[in-house]
CSV table of C-alpha atoms in Angstrom, one decimal:
chain,number,residue,atom,x,y,z
A,1,MET,CA,0.0,0.0,0.0
A,2,PRO,CA,1.5,3.4,-0.9
A,3,GLN,CA,2.2,5.7,2.0
A,4,TYR,CA,1.5,9.4,2.3
A,5,ILE,CA,2.0,12.3,4.7
A,6,LEU,CA,-1.1,14.2,5.8
A,7,ALA,CA,-0.5,17.9,6.6
A,8,LEU,CA,-3.1,19.9,8.4
A,9,ASP,CA,-2.9,23.7,7.8
A,10,GLN,CA,-5.1,25.5,10.2
A,11,GLY,CA,-5.1,29.1,9.0
A,12,THR,CA,-6.8,32.3,9.9
A,13,THR,CA,-9.7,32.0,7.5
A,14,SER,CA,-9.9,28.3,6.6
A,15,SER,CA,-8.9,24.8,7.7
A,16,ARG,CA,-7.1,22.8,5.1
A,17,ALA,CA,-5.7,19.3,4.7
A,18,ILE,CA,-3.3,18.1,2.1
A,19,LEU,CA,-1.8,14.6,1.3
A,20,PHE,CA,1.7,14.6,0.0
A,21,ASP,CA,3.7,11.8,-1.6
A,22,ARG,CA,7.5,11.1,-1.3
A,23,LYS,CA,8.3,13.7,-4.1
A,24,GLY,CA,6.4,16.4,-2.3
A,25,ARG,CA,3.5,16.3,-4.7
A,26,ILE,CA,-0.1,16.9,-3.7
A,27,VAL,CA,-2.2,13.7,-3.9
A,28,ALA,CA,-5.4,15.2,-2.5
A,29,GLN,CA,-6.6,18.2,-0.6
A,30,ALA,CA,-9.7,19.7,1.0
A,31,GLN,CA,-10.4,23.1,2.5
A,32,LYS,CA,-13.3,24.7,4.4
A,33,GLU,CA,-13.7,28.3,5.5
A,34,PHE,CA,-15.0,29.1,9.0
A,35,THR,CA,-16.7,32.1,10.6
A,36,GLN,CA,-14.9,35.3,11.5
A,37,PHE,CA,-16.4,37.2,14.5
A,38,PHE,CA,-15.8,40.9,15.0
A,39,PRO,CA,-17.7,41.7,18.3
A,40,LYS,CA,-16.2,45.2,18.6
A,41,PRO,CA,-13.9,47.4,16.5
A,42,GLY,CA,-10.4,45.9,16.7
A,43,TRP,CA,-11.7,42.6,18.1
A,44,VAL,CA,-11.3,39.3,16.1
A,45,GLU,CA,-12.5,35.9,17.3
A,46,HIS,CA,-13.0,32.4,16.1
A,47,ASP,CA,-15.1,29.5,17.5
A,48,PRO,CA,-12.6,26.9,18.6
A,49,GLN,CA,-15.2,24.1,18.2
A,50,GLU,CA,-15.7,25.2,14.6
A,51,ILE,CA,-12.0,25.2,14.0
A,52,TRP,CA,-11.8,21.7,15.3
A,53,SER,CA,-14.8,20.4,13.3
A,54,THR,CA,-13.7,22.0,10.1
A,55,GLN,CA,-10.1,20.7,10.5
A,56,ALA,CA,-11.3,17.2,11.3
A,57,GLY,CA,-13.7,17.3,8.4
A,58,VAL,CA,-11.2,18.3,5.8
A,59,ALA,CA,-8.7,15.7,7.1
A,60,ALA,CA,-11.3,13.0,6.5
A,61,GLU,CA,-12.3,14.5,3.2
A,62,ALA,CA,-8.8,14.7,1.8
A,63,THR,CA,-8.1,11.1,2.8
A,64,VAL,CA,-11.3,9.8,1.2
A,65,LYS,CA,-10.6,11.8,-2.0
A,66,ALA,CA,-7.3,10.0,-2.4
A,67,GLY,CA,-9.1,6.7,-2.0
A,68,GLN,CA,-7.1,6.0,1.1
A,69,ASN,CA,-7.7,5.2,4.7
A,70,GLY,CA,-5.8,5.8,7.9
A,71,ARG,CA,-3.5,2.9,7.3
A,72,SER,CA,-2.0,4.6,4.2
A,73,ILE,CA,-0.9,7.7,6.2
A,74,ALA,CA,2.6,7.4,7.5
A,75,ALA,CA,2.4,10.5,9.7
A,76,LEU,CA,0.4,13.6,10.4
A,77,GLY,CA,1.9,17.1,10.6
A,78,ILE,CA,0.2,20.2,11.9
A,79,THR,CA,0.9,23.8,11.1
A,80,ASN,CA,-1.3,26.6,12.4
A,81,GLN,CA,-2.1,30.3,12.6
A,82,ARG,CA,0.1,31.5,15.4
A,83,GLU,CA,-0.5,33.6,18.6
A,84,THR,CA,-4.2,32.9,18.4
A,85,VAL,CA,-5.2,31.5,21.8
A,86,VAL,CA,-7.8,29.0,23.2
A,87,VAL,CA,-8.5,28.5,26.9
A,88,TRP,CA,-10.5,25.3,27.7
A,89,ASN,CA,-11.7,23.2,30.6
A,90,ARG,CA,-9.5,20.2,31.1
A,91,LYS,CA,-12.4,18.0,32.3
A,92,THR,CA,-15.0,18.9,29.7
A,93,GLY,CA,-12.7,19.8,26.8
A,94,LYS,CA,-14.9,22.8,26.2
A,95,PRO,CA,-13.5,26.3,25.5
A,96,VAL,CA,-14.4,28.9,28.2
A,97,TYR,CA,-14.4,31.7,25.5
A,98,ASN,CA,-13.9,32.1,21.8
A,99,ALA,CA,-10.4,31.9,20.4
A,100,ILE,CA,-8.8,35.4,20.4
A,101,VAL,CA,-7.1,35.8,17.1
A,102,TRP,CA,-3.6,37.1,16.4
A,103,GLN,CA,-5.1,40.2,14.6
A,104,ASP,CA,-7.1,41.2,17.8
A,105,ARG,CA,-6.2,44.5,19.3
A,106,ARG,CA,-8.3,44.6,22.5
A,107,THR,CA,-5.2,44.3,24.8
A,108,ALA,CA,-3.2,47.2,23.1
A,109,ALA,CA,-3.9,49.5,26.1
A,110,PHE,CA,-2.6,46.9,28.6
A,111,CYS,CA,0.6,46.5,26.5
A,112,ASP,CA,1.0,50.3,26.4
A,113,GLN,CA,0.8,50.2,30.2
A,114,LEU,CA,3.5,47.6,30.5
A,115,ARG,CA,5.6,49.7,28.1
A,116,THR,CA,5.1,52.8,30.3
A,117,GLU,CA,6.3,50.7,33.3
A,118,GLY,CA,9.5,50.0,31.4
A,119,ARG,CA,8.9,46.3,30.8
A,120,GLU,CA,9.5,46.1,27.1
A,121,GLU,CA,13.2,45.7,27.0
A,122,GLY,CA,13.2,42.8,29.5
A,123,ILE,CA,10.4,41.0,27.6
A,124,ARG,CA,12.3,41.5,24.3
A,125,GLU,CA,15.6,40.1,25.7
A,126,LYS,CA,13.9,36.9,26.9
A,127,THR,CA,11.4,36.3,24.1
A,128,GLY,CA,12.8,38.1,21.0
A,129,LEU,CA,9.4,39.8,20.7
A,130,LEU,CA,8.2,43.3,20.8
A,131,LEU,CA,5.6,44.2,23.4
A,132,ASP,CA,2.4,44.1,21.4
A,133,ALA,CA,-1.2,42.8,21.6
A,134,TYR,CA,-0.4,40.6,18.6
A,135,PHE,CA,1.1,37.9,20.9
A,136,SER,CA,-0.6,35.4,23.1
A,137,ALA,CA,0.2,36.4,26.7
A,138,SER,CA,-2.0,39.5,27.0
A,139,LYS,CA,-4.9,37.6,25.3
A,140,VAL,CA,-4.8,34.8,27.8
A,141,ARG,CA,-4.7,37.3,30.6
A,142,TRP,CA,-7.8,39.1,29.2
A,143,ILE,CA,-9.8,35.8,29.1
A,144,LEU,CA,-8.8,35.1,32.7
A,145,ASP,CA,-9.8,38.6,33.8
A,146,ASN,CA,-13.0,38.9,31.8
A,147,VAL,CA,-14.7,35.5,31.7
A,148,ARG,CA,-16.7,34.8,34.8
A,149,GLY,CA,-14.9,32.2,37.0
A,150,ALA,CA,-12.1,31.7,34.6
A,151,ARG,CA,-9.3,32.9,36.9
A,152,ARG,CA,-10.5,30.9,39.8
A,153,LYS,CA,-10.6,27.7,37.7
A,154,ALA,CA,-7.2,28.4,36.2
A,155,GLU,CA,-5.6,28.8,39.6
A,156,ALA,CA,-7.2,25.5,40.6
A,157,GLY,CA,-5.6,23.8,37.7
A,158,GLN,CA,-8.8,23.2,35.9
A,159,LEU,CA,-8.1,25.2,32.7
A,160,ALA,CA,-5.7,24.6,29.8
A,161,PHE,CA,-4.2,27.2,27.5
A,162,GLY,CA,-2.9,26.6,24.0
A,163,THR,CA,-2.2,28.0,20.6
A,164,ILE,CA,-4.2,26.3,17.8
A,165,ASP,CA,-1.8,23.4,17.4
A,166,SER,CA,-2.3,22.5,21.1
A,167,TRP,CA,-6.1,22.7,20.7
A,168,LEU,CA,-6.1,20.4,17.7
A,169,ILE,CA,-3.8,17.8,19.2
A,170,TRP,CA,-5.8,17.8,22.5
A,171,ASN,CA,-8.9,16.9,20.4
A,172,PHE,CA,-7.1,14.4,18.1
A,173,THR,CA,-5.9,12.6,21.2
A,174,GLN,CA,-9.1,13.1,23.2
A,175,GLY,CA,-7.2,15.0,25.9
A,176,GLU,CA,-4.2,12.6,26.2
A,177,LEU,CA,-1.7,15.2,24.9
A,178,HIS,CA,-1.4,18.8,25.9
A,179,ILE,CA,1.7,19.9,24.0
A,180,THR,CA,3.1,22.5,21.6
A,181,ASP,CA,6.4,22.9,19.8
A,182,VAL,CA,9.2,25.4,20.3
A,183,SER,CA,8.2,27.5,17.3
A,184,ASN,CA,4.6,28.1,18.6
A,185,ALA,CA,5.8,28.5,22.2
A,186,SER,CA,8.2,31.3,21.0
A,187,ARG,CA,5.2,33.3,19.8
A,188,THR,CA,3.4,33.4,23.2
A,189,MET,CA,5.6,36.0,24.9
A,190,LEU,CA,5.8,33.6,27.8
A,191,PHE,CA,8.7,31.5,26.5
A,192,ASN,CA,12.5,32.2,26.9
A,193,ILE,CA,14.0,31.5,23.5
A,194,HIS,CA,17.5,31.2,25.0
A,195,THR,CA,16.7,28.6,27.7
A,196,LEU,CA,13.8,27.1,25.7
A,197,GLN,CA,11.6,27.1,28.8
A,198,TRP,CA,8.4,28.8,30.0
A,199,ASP,CA,9.6,31.8,32.0
A,200,ASP,CA,8.3,32.2,35.6
A,201,GLU,CA,8.9,36.0,35.6
A,202,LEU,CA,6.9,36.4,32.4
A,203,LEU,CA,4.1,34.2,33.8
A,204,ALA,CA,4.0,36.4,36.9
A,205,LEU,CA,4.0,39.6,34.8
A,206,PHE,CA,1.0,38.5,32.8
A,207,ASP,CA,-0.6,36.7,35.8
A,208,ILE,CA,-1.0,33.3,34.1
A,209,PRO,CA,-0.8,30.1,36.2
A,210,ARG,CA,1.9,27.7,35.0
A,211,SER,CA,-0.5,24.8,35.3
A,212,MET,CA,-2.4,26.1,32.2
A,213,LEU,CA,0.6,25.7,29.8
A,214,PRO,CA,1.3,22.9,27.4
A,215,GLU,CA,4.5,20.8,27.4
A,216,VAL,CA,7.0,22.2,24.9
A,217,ARG,CA,8.4,19.6,22.4
A,218,SER,CA,10.6,19.7,19.3
A,219,SER,CA,9.1,20.4,15.9
A,220,SER,CA,9.8,16.9,14.5
A,221,GLU,CA,9.2,13.8,16.7
A,222,VAL,CA,6.5,11.2,17.3
A,223,TYR,CA,4.4,12.8,20.0
A,224,GLY,CA,1.7,10.2,20.1
A,225,HIS,CA,-1.2,8.8,18.0
A,226,THR,CA,-4.6,10.0,17.0
A,227,LYS,CA,-7.5,8.5,19.0
A,228,THR,CA,-10.5,10.0,17.2
A,229,THR,CA,-12.8,8.3,14.7
A,230,VAL,CA,-11.7,10.7,12.0
A,231,PHE,CA,-9.4,8.0,10.6
A,232,ALA,CA,-9.8,4.2,10.3
A,233,SER,CA,-6.7,3.6,12.3
A,234,LYS,CA,-4.3,5.4,14.6
A,235,ILE,CA,-1.9,7.8,12.9
A,236,PRO,CA,1.4,9.1,14.4
A,237,LEU,CA,1.3,12.8,15.2
A,238,ALA,CA,4.9,13.7,14.3
A,239,GLY,CA,5.3,17.3,13.3
A,240,ILE,CA,4.3,20.7,14.6
A,241,ALA,CA,5.3,24.2,13.5
A,242,GLY,CA,3.8,27.6,13.4
A,243,ASP,CA,2.6,28.5,9.9
A,244,GLN,CA,5.5,30.9,9.0
A,245,GLN,CA,8.2,28.6,10.4
A,246,ALA,CA,6.7,25.7,8.5
A,247,ALA,CA,6.8,27.7,5.3
A,248,LEU,CA,10.4,28.6,5.9
A,249,PHE,CA,11.2,24.9,6.2
A,250,GLY,CA,8.9,24.0,3.3
A,251,GLN,CA,10.8,26.5,1.1
A,252,HIS,CA,14.1,24.7,1.9
A,253,CYS,CA,15.5,27.8,3.6
A,254,SER,CA,17.9,25.7,5.6
A,255,GLU,CA,21.0,28.0,5.5
A,256,PRO,CA,21.6,31.4,7.3
A,257,GLY,CA,20.6,34.3,5.1
A,258,MET,CA,17.9,32.5,3.2
A,259,VAL,CA,14.6,34.4,3.2
A,260,LYS,CA,11.0,33.5,2.4
A,261,SER,CA,7.8,35.6,2.2
A,262,THR,CA,4.4,34.1,2.6
A,263,TYR,CA,1.6,36.2,1.1
A,264,GLY,CA,-1.4,35.0,3.0
A,265,THR,CA,-4.0,37.0,5.0
A,266,GLY,CA,-1.0,38.9,6.3
A,267,CYS,CA,2.5,38.8,4.8
A,268,PHE,CA,5.3,37.2,6.8
A,269,LEU,CA,9.0,37.3,6.0
A,270,LEU,CA,11.4,35.0,7.8
A,271,MET,CA,15.2,34.9,7.4
A,272,ASN,CA,17.1,31.9,8.7
A,273,THR,CA,19.8,33.1,11.0
A,274,GLY,CA,21.2,29.7,11.9
A,275,THR,CA,21.7,28.3,15.4
A,276,THR,CA,22.2,31.8,17.0
A,277,PRO,CA,19.4,34.2,17.8
A,278,VAL,CA,20.0,37.6,16.2
A,279,PRO,CA,18.6,40.6,18.2
A,280,SER,CA,16.9,43.2,16.0
A,281,ARG,CA,17.6,46.9,16.1
A,282,ASN,CA,14.9,47.6,13.5
A,283,LYS,CA,11.8,46.3,15.3
A,284,LEU,CA,11.9,42.9,13.8
A,285,LEU,CA,11.2,39.8,15.8
A,286,THR,CA,13.7,37.2,16.9
A,287,THR,CA,12.0,33.9,16.9
A,288,VAL,CA,12.6,30.1,17.0
A,289,ALA,CA,12.4,28.7,13.5
A,290,TRP,CA,12.3,25.0,14.4
A,291,GLN,CA,14.0,22.3,16.5
A,292,LEU,CA,15.1,19.2,14.6
A,293,ASN,CA,17.3,16.4,15.8
A,294,GLY,CA,18.0,18.3,19.0
A,295,GLN,CA,19.3,21.4,17.0
A,296,VAL,CA,17.4,24.7,17.3
A,297,HIS,CA,17.4,27.1,14.4
A,298,TYR,CA,16.4,30.8,14.8
A,299,ALA,CA,14.9,33.4,12.4
A,300,LEU,CA,14.4,37.1,12.1
A,301,GLU,CA,10.8,37.8,11.2
A,302,GLY,CA,8.9,40.8,9.9
A,303,SER,CA,5.1,40.7,10.1
A,304,ILE,CA,2.8,42.6,7.8
A,305,PHE,CA,-0.8,42.5,9.0
A,306,MET,CA,-2.6,43.0,5.7
A,307,ALA,CA,-1.5,41.3,2.4
A,308,GLY,CA,-4.0,38.9,0.8
A,309,ALA,CA,-6.6,40.5,3.1
A,310,VAL,CA,-6.1,43.8,1.1
A,311,VAL,CA,-7.4,42.0,-2.0
A,312,GLN,CA,-10.3,40.6,0.0
A,313,TRP,CA,-11.2,44.1,1.2
A,314,VAL,CA,-11.1,45.4,-2.4
A,315,ARG,CA,-13.4,42.5,-3.4
A,316,ASP,CA,-15.8,42.5,-0.4
A,317,ASN,CA,-15.9,46.1,0.8
A,318,LEU,CA,-15.3,48.1,-2.4
A,319,GLY,CA,-17.0,45.6,-4.7
A,320,ILE,CA,-14.8,46.5,-7.7
A,321,ILE,CA,-13.9,42.9,-8.4
A,322,LYS,CA,-16.0,39.7,-8.0
A,323,THR,CA,-13.1,37.3,-7.2
A,324,ALA,CA,-9.7,37.8,-5.8
A,325,ALA,CA,-8.1,36.5,-9.0
A,326,GLU,CA,-9.7,39.4,-11.0
A,327,ILE,CA,-7.5,42.1,-9.4
A,328,GLU,CA,-4.5,41.4,-11.6
A,329,ALA,CA,-6.4,41.9,-14.8
A,330,LEU,CA,-8.0,45.1,-13.4
A,331,ALA,CA,-4.7,46.4,-12.3
A,332,ARG,CA,-3.1,45.7,-15.7
A,333,GLN,CA,-5.6,48.1,-17.3
A,334,VAL,CA,-3.3,51.0,-16.2
A,335,SER,CA,0.5,51.3,-16.4
A,336,GLY,CA,0.8,52.9,-12.9
A,337,THR,CA,-1.3,54.1,-10.0
A,338,GLY,CA,-1.7,57.6,-11.2
A,339,GLY,CA,-0.1,58.9,-8.0
A,340,VAL,CA,-2.4,56.9,-5.8
A,341,TYR,CA,-1.0,55.2,-2.7
A,342,PHE,CA,-2.8,52.8,-0.4
A,343,VAL,CA,-1.5,52.2,3.1
A,344,PRO,CA,-3.6,49.2,4.3
A,345,ALA,CA,-3.1,49.7,8.0
A,346,PHE,CA,-6.6,48.3,8.9
A,347,ALA,CA,-5.1,46.6,12.0
A,348,GLY,CA,-2.2,49.0,12.5
A,349,LEU,CA,1.2,48.8,10.9
A,350,GLY,CA,3.4,45.8,11.6
A,351,ALA,CA,7.2,45.7,11.0
A,352,PRO,CA,9.3,47.7,10.9
A,353,HIS,CA,7.0,50.5,12.2
A,354,TRP,CA,4.8,48.7,14.9
A,355,ASP,CA,2.2,51.4,15.1
A,356,PRO,CA,-1.0,49.8,16.4
A,357,TYR,CA,-3.0,53.0,16.0
A,358,ALA,CA,-2.3,53.6,12.3
A,359,ARG,CA,-5.4,53.1,10.1
A,360,GLY,CA,-5.9,52.3,6.4
A,361,THR,CA,-5.6,55.3,4.1
A,362,LEU,CA,-5.9,56.0,0.4
A,363,LEU,CA,-3.8,59.0,-0.7
A,364,GLY,CA,-3.2,61.0,-3.9
A,365,MET,CA,-6.6,60.4,-5.5
A,366,SER,CA,-8.0,62.8,-8.1
A,367,ARG,CA,-11.1,62.9,-10.3
A,368,ALA,CA,-9.1,60.8,-12.8
A,369,THR,CA,-8.6,58.0,-10.3
A,370,THR,CA,-10.3,54.8,-11.4
A,371,ALA,CA,-11.0,51.4,-9.9
A,372,ALA,CA,-7.9,50.1,-11.9
A,373,HIS,CA,-5.7,52.6,-10.2
A,374,ILE,CA,-6.9,51.6,-6.7
A,375,ALA,CA,-6.5,47.9,-7.7
A,376,ARG,CA,-2.9,48.5,-8.8
A,377,ALA,CA,-2.2,50.6,-5.7
A,378,SER,CA,-3.5,47.8,-3.5
A,379,LEU,CA,-1.1,45.2,-5.1
A,380,GLU,CA,1.8,47.6,-4.9
A,381,ALA,CA,1.1,48.3,-1.2
A,382,ILE,CA,1.8,44.6,-0.5
A,383,ALA,CA,5.1,44.7,-2.3
A,384,PHE,CA,6.2,48.0,-0.7
A,385,GLN,CA,5.5,46.7,2.8
A,386,THR,CA,7.6,43.6,2.0
A,387,MET,CA,10.4,45.9,0.8
A,388,ASP,CA,10.5,47.8,4.1
A,389,VAL,CA,10.8,44.6,6.1
A,390,LEU,CA,13.6,43.2,3.8
A,391,GLU,CA,15.6,46.3,4.2
A,392,ALA,CA,15.4,46.0,8.0
A,393,MET,CA,16.5,42.4,7.8
A,394,LYS,CA,19.5,43.2,5.7
A,395,THR,CA,20.5,45.8,8.3
A,396,ASP,CA,20.0,43.6,11.3
A,397,SER,CA,21.7,40.5,9.9
A,398,GLY,CA,24.5,42.1,7.9
A,399,LEU,CA,23.7,39.5,5.2
A,400,PRO,CA,22.9,40.3,1.6
A,401,ILE,CA,19.7,38.9,0.2
A,402,ALA,CA,20.4,37.2,-3.1
A,403,GLU,CA,16.9,36.0,-3.7
A,404,LEU,CA,13.4,36.0,-2.1
A,405,ARG,CA,11.4,32.7,-2.1
A,406,VAL,CA,7.7,33.3,-2.1
A,407,ASP,CA,4.5,31.4,-1.4
A,408,GLY,CA,0.9,31.9,-0.3
A,409,GLY,CA,-2.2,32.7,-2.3
A,410,ALA,CA,-1.2,36.2,-3.5
A,411,SER,CA,2.1,35.0,-4.8
A,412,ALA,CA,0.2,33.5,-7.8
A,413,ASN,CA,-0.3,37.1,-8.9
A,414,ASN,CA,2.4,37.6,-11.6
A,415,LEU,CA,2.0,41.4,-11.7
A,416,LEU,CA,2.6,41.6,-7.9
A,417,MET,CA,5.6,39.3,-8.1
A,418,GLN,CA,7.3,41.2,-10.9
A,419,PHE,CA,6.7,44.5,-9.2
A,420,GLN,CA,8.2,42.9,-6.0
A,421,ALA,CA,11.4,41.9,-7.9
A,422,ASP,CA,11.6,45.3,-9.5
A,423,ILE,CA,11.5,47.4,-6.3
A,424,LEU,CA,13.8,44.9,-4.4
A,425,HIS,CA,16.3,44.7,-7.3
A,426,THR,CA,16.4,41.0,-6.3
A,427,THR,CA,15.3,37.7,-7.9
A,428,VAL,CA,11.9,36.4,-6.7
A,429,ILE,CA,11.4,32.6,-6.9
A,430,ARG,CA,8.0,31.1,-6.7
A,431,PRO,CA,7.9,27.3,-6.2
A,432,ARG,CA,6.0,24.9,-8.3
A,433,ILE,CA,3.8,24.1,-5.3
A,434,LEU,CA,2.6,27.2,-3.5
A,435,GLU,CA,1.6,25.2,-0.4
A,436,SER,CA,4.9,25.7,1.3
A,437,THR,CA,3.3,25.9,4.8
A,438,ALA,CA,1.6,22.5,4.5
A,439,LEU,CA,4.6,21.0,2.8
A,440,GLY,CA,6.9,22.2,5.7
A,441,ALA,CA,4.6,20.5,8.2
A,442,ALA,CA,4.6,17.3,6.1
A,443,TYR,CA,8.5,17.4,5.9
A,444,LEU,CA,8.8,17.7,9.7
A,445,ALA,CA,6.3,14.8,10.3
A,446,GLY,CA,7.9,12.7,7.6
A,447,LEU,CA,11.4,13.1,8.9
A,448,ALA,CA,10.3,12.0,12.4
A,449,VAL,CA,9.0,8.7,11.1
A,450,GLY,CA,11.7,8.0,8.5
A,451,TYR,CA,9.4,8.7,5.5
A,452,TRP,CA,12.2,11.0,4.3
A,453,ALA,CA,15.7,9.9,5.5
A,454,SER,CA,17.2,13.3,6.2
A,455,PRO,CA,16.8,17.0,5.4
A,456,ASP,CA,19.1,16.4,2.4
A,457,ASP,CA,16.5,13.8,1.2
A,458,ILE,CA,13.7,16.4,1.1
A,459,GLN,CA,15.9,18.8,-0.9
A,460,SER,CA,15.7,16.3,-3.8
A,461,THR,CA,11.9,16.9,-4.0
A,462,GLY,CA,12.9,20.1,-6.0
A,463,GLN,CA,10.0,22.7,-6.0
A,464,LEU,CA,11.5,25.3,-8.3
A,465,GLY,CA,8.7,27.0,-10.3
A,466,LYS,CA,8.7,30.5,-11.9
A,467,VAL,CA,11.6,33.0,-11.5
A,468,PHE,CA,11.0,36.8,-11.7
A,469,LYS,CA,14.1,38.9,-12.5
A,470,PRO,CA,14.2,42.6,-11.7
A,471,LYS,CA,13.9,44.9,-14.7
A,472,ALA,CA,16.8,47.3,-14.8
A,473,GLY,CA,16.7,51.1,-14.8
A,474,LEU,CA,13.1,51.8,-13.8
A,475,THR,CA,13.0,55.5,-12.8
A,476,ALA,CA,9.3,55.2,-12.1
A,477,THR,CA,10.1,52.5,-9.5
A,478,THR,CA,12.4,54.8,-7.6
A,479,GLU,CA,9.8,57.5,-7.6
A,480,GLY,CA,7.2,55.0,-6.5
A,481,ILE,CA,9.3,54.0,-3.5
A,482,ASP,CA,9.8,57.6,-2.5
A,483,GLY,CA,6.0,58.2,-2.7
A,484,TRP,CA,5.3,55.1,-0.6
A,485,HIS,CA,7.6,56.3,2.2
A,486,ARG,CA,5.9,59.7,2.1
A,487,ALA,CA,2.4,58.0,2.3
A,488,VAL,CA,3.5,56.0,5.3
A,489,ARG,CA,4.8,59.1,7.0
A,490,ALA,CA,1.4,60.8,6.4
A,491,VAL,CA,-0.5,57.8,7.9
A,492,ARG,CA,1.7,57.7,11.0
A,493,ALA,CA,1.3,61.4,11.5
A,494,TRP,CA,-2.4,61.0,11.4
A,495,SER,CA,-2.3,58.2,14.0
A,496,GLN,CA,0.0,60.2,16.3
A,497,ASP,CA,-2.1,63.3,16.1
A,498,GLY,CA,-5.2,61.3,17.2
């Protein structure tokens, strides 16, 4: 019977499952979107039970599509939206509140308070993270302080906390395993990335009982086996990584200085910095990339909150396109933006600015501005934000960037990728299979069970697709970069004046 690796990719807007063969090819896949809740401005929530049901459902669907059953799956790897938190009752397995999503800003004022108290530098030294509502710690604290009885139950050891990987594994093992991996732990703001341990001082600062926390494991090992009826037989759970770290691994960025950018809901750039964490002087994050065979790799990361979500907004809120794919054709109707700039700071600005109070702004419009100009400005905004982060990475690491490896839904847009290469003056490489995140989870799981013999073995799966070379001597590109920086300054001035 042929064997496959099943990767579960639990994202911000959908749950997906993909079966891969030994050559890294997709055998079958399934996807299901789930509900986004916005209870108040700046608040974003998911229903954890819906996340579990959709993820279990697509896992079963993909397996059936391939005409396979559980016995043909050599291992299961999980990759997930990071920082999003679930708190649940250990006895009943039921969440005490909705999942608070990484995009959620409700704890920004609390983070500001900690910053005023001078806590940011100490937090950054231990965790590699900037003090921001983006990360898990303040979200967990909010649940304990605002859900009736939650803190009392947590202090009595009755509640469990986890990022989405922990929640899924708890359900797949019917409560047998409460674990996470080092990459997800490093996003909570409770984990010391130097000692690779939960930090008592940080737990005290955020008032979170240690009893709530999952056990931290490596990114590639056999943790246990599934116990649910989703599959016909038990399957080894063997790989875990946060979605961006999984994409870095899936893109074969195994050497220091290699960079990938995932154009998903947000846009996330990671640079492998090897076995040494590199502190950032430019408001990037220092994070754990993965732990494999006892060896920890670190990365520099820049997070852009709005990438593919910009296209969704143009589709759903402006209504000038019917499907996301139509934006490229619309943008190609014009040769430039006509002086229009779009700074899509709907949830604040991420790296390298970290301005939580900035808001989305269109600048430079005139009576001549058309839907095509706005469409093109929307795509260019994604590329400009990526450029800003890469410049910060080069400065922090001291390493040149010879190429940028890209993946995620928006990387299928040829206009965007060519513009990206042009403004970076760097080659952009898009793999044959865009599912780098799921592929990374599959690689980690497969290595743990010997499906692939070694990291060198997975290199032979070769995923090279389309290469975008920068066009030389584009004066308009230089002018566009200057205009973008001016637009960002305007948006930040607006947020600071407010």
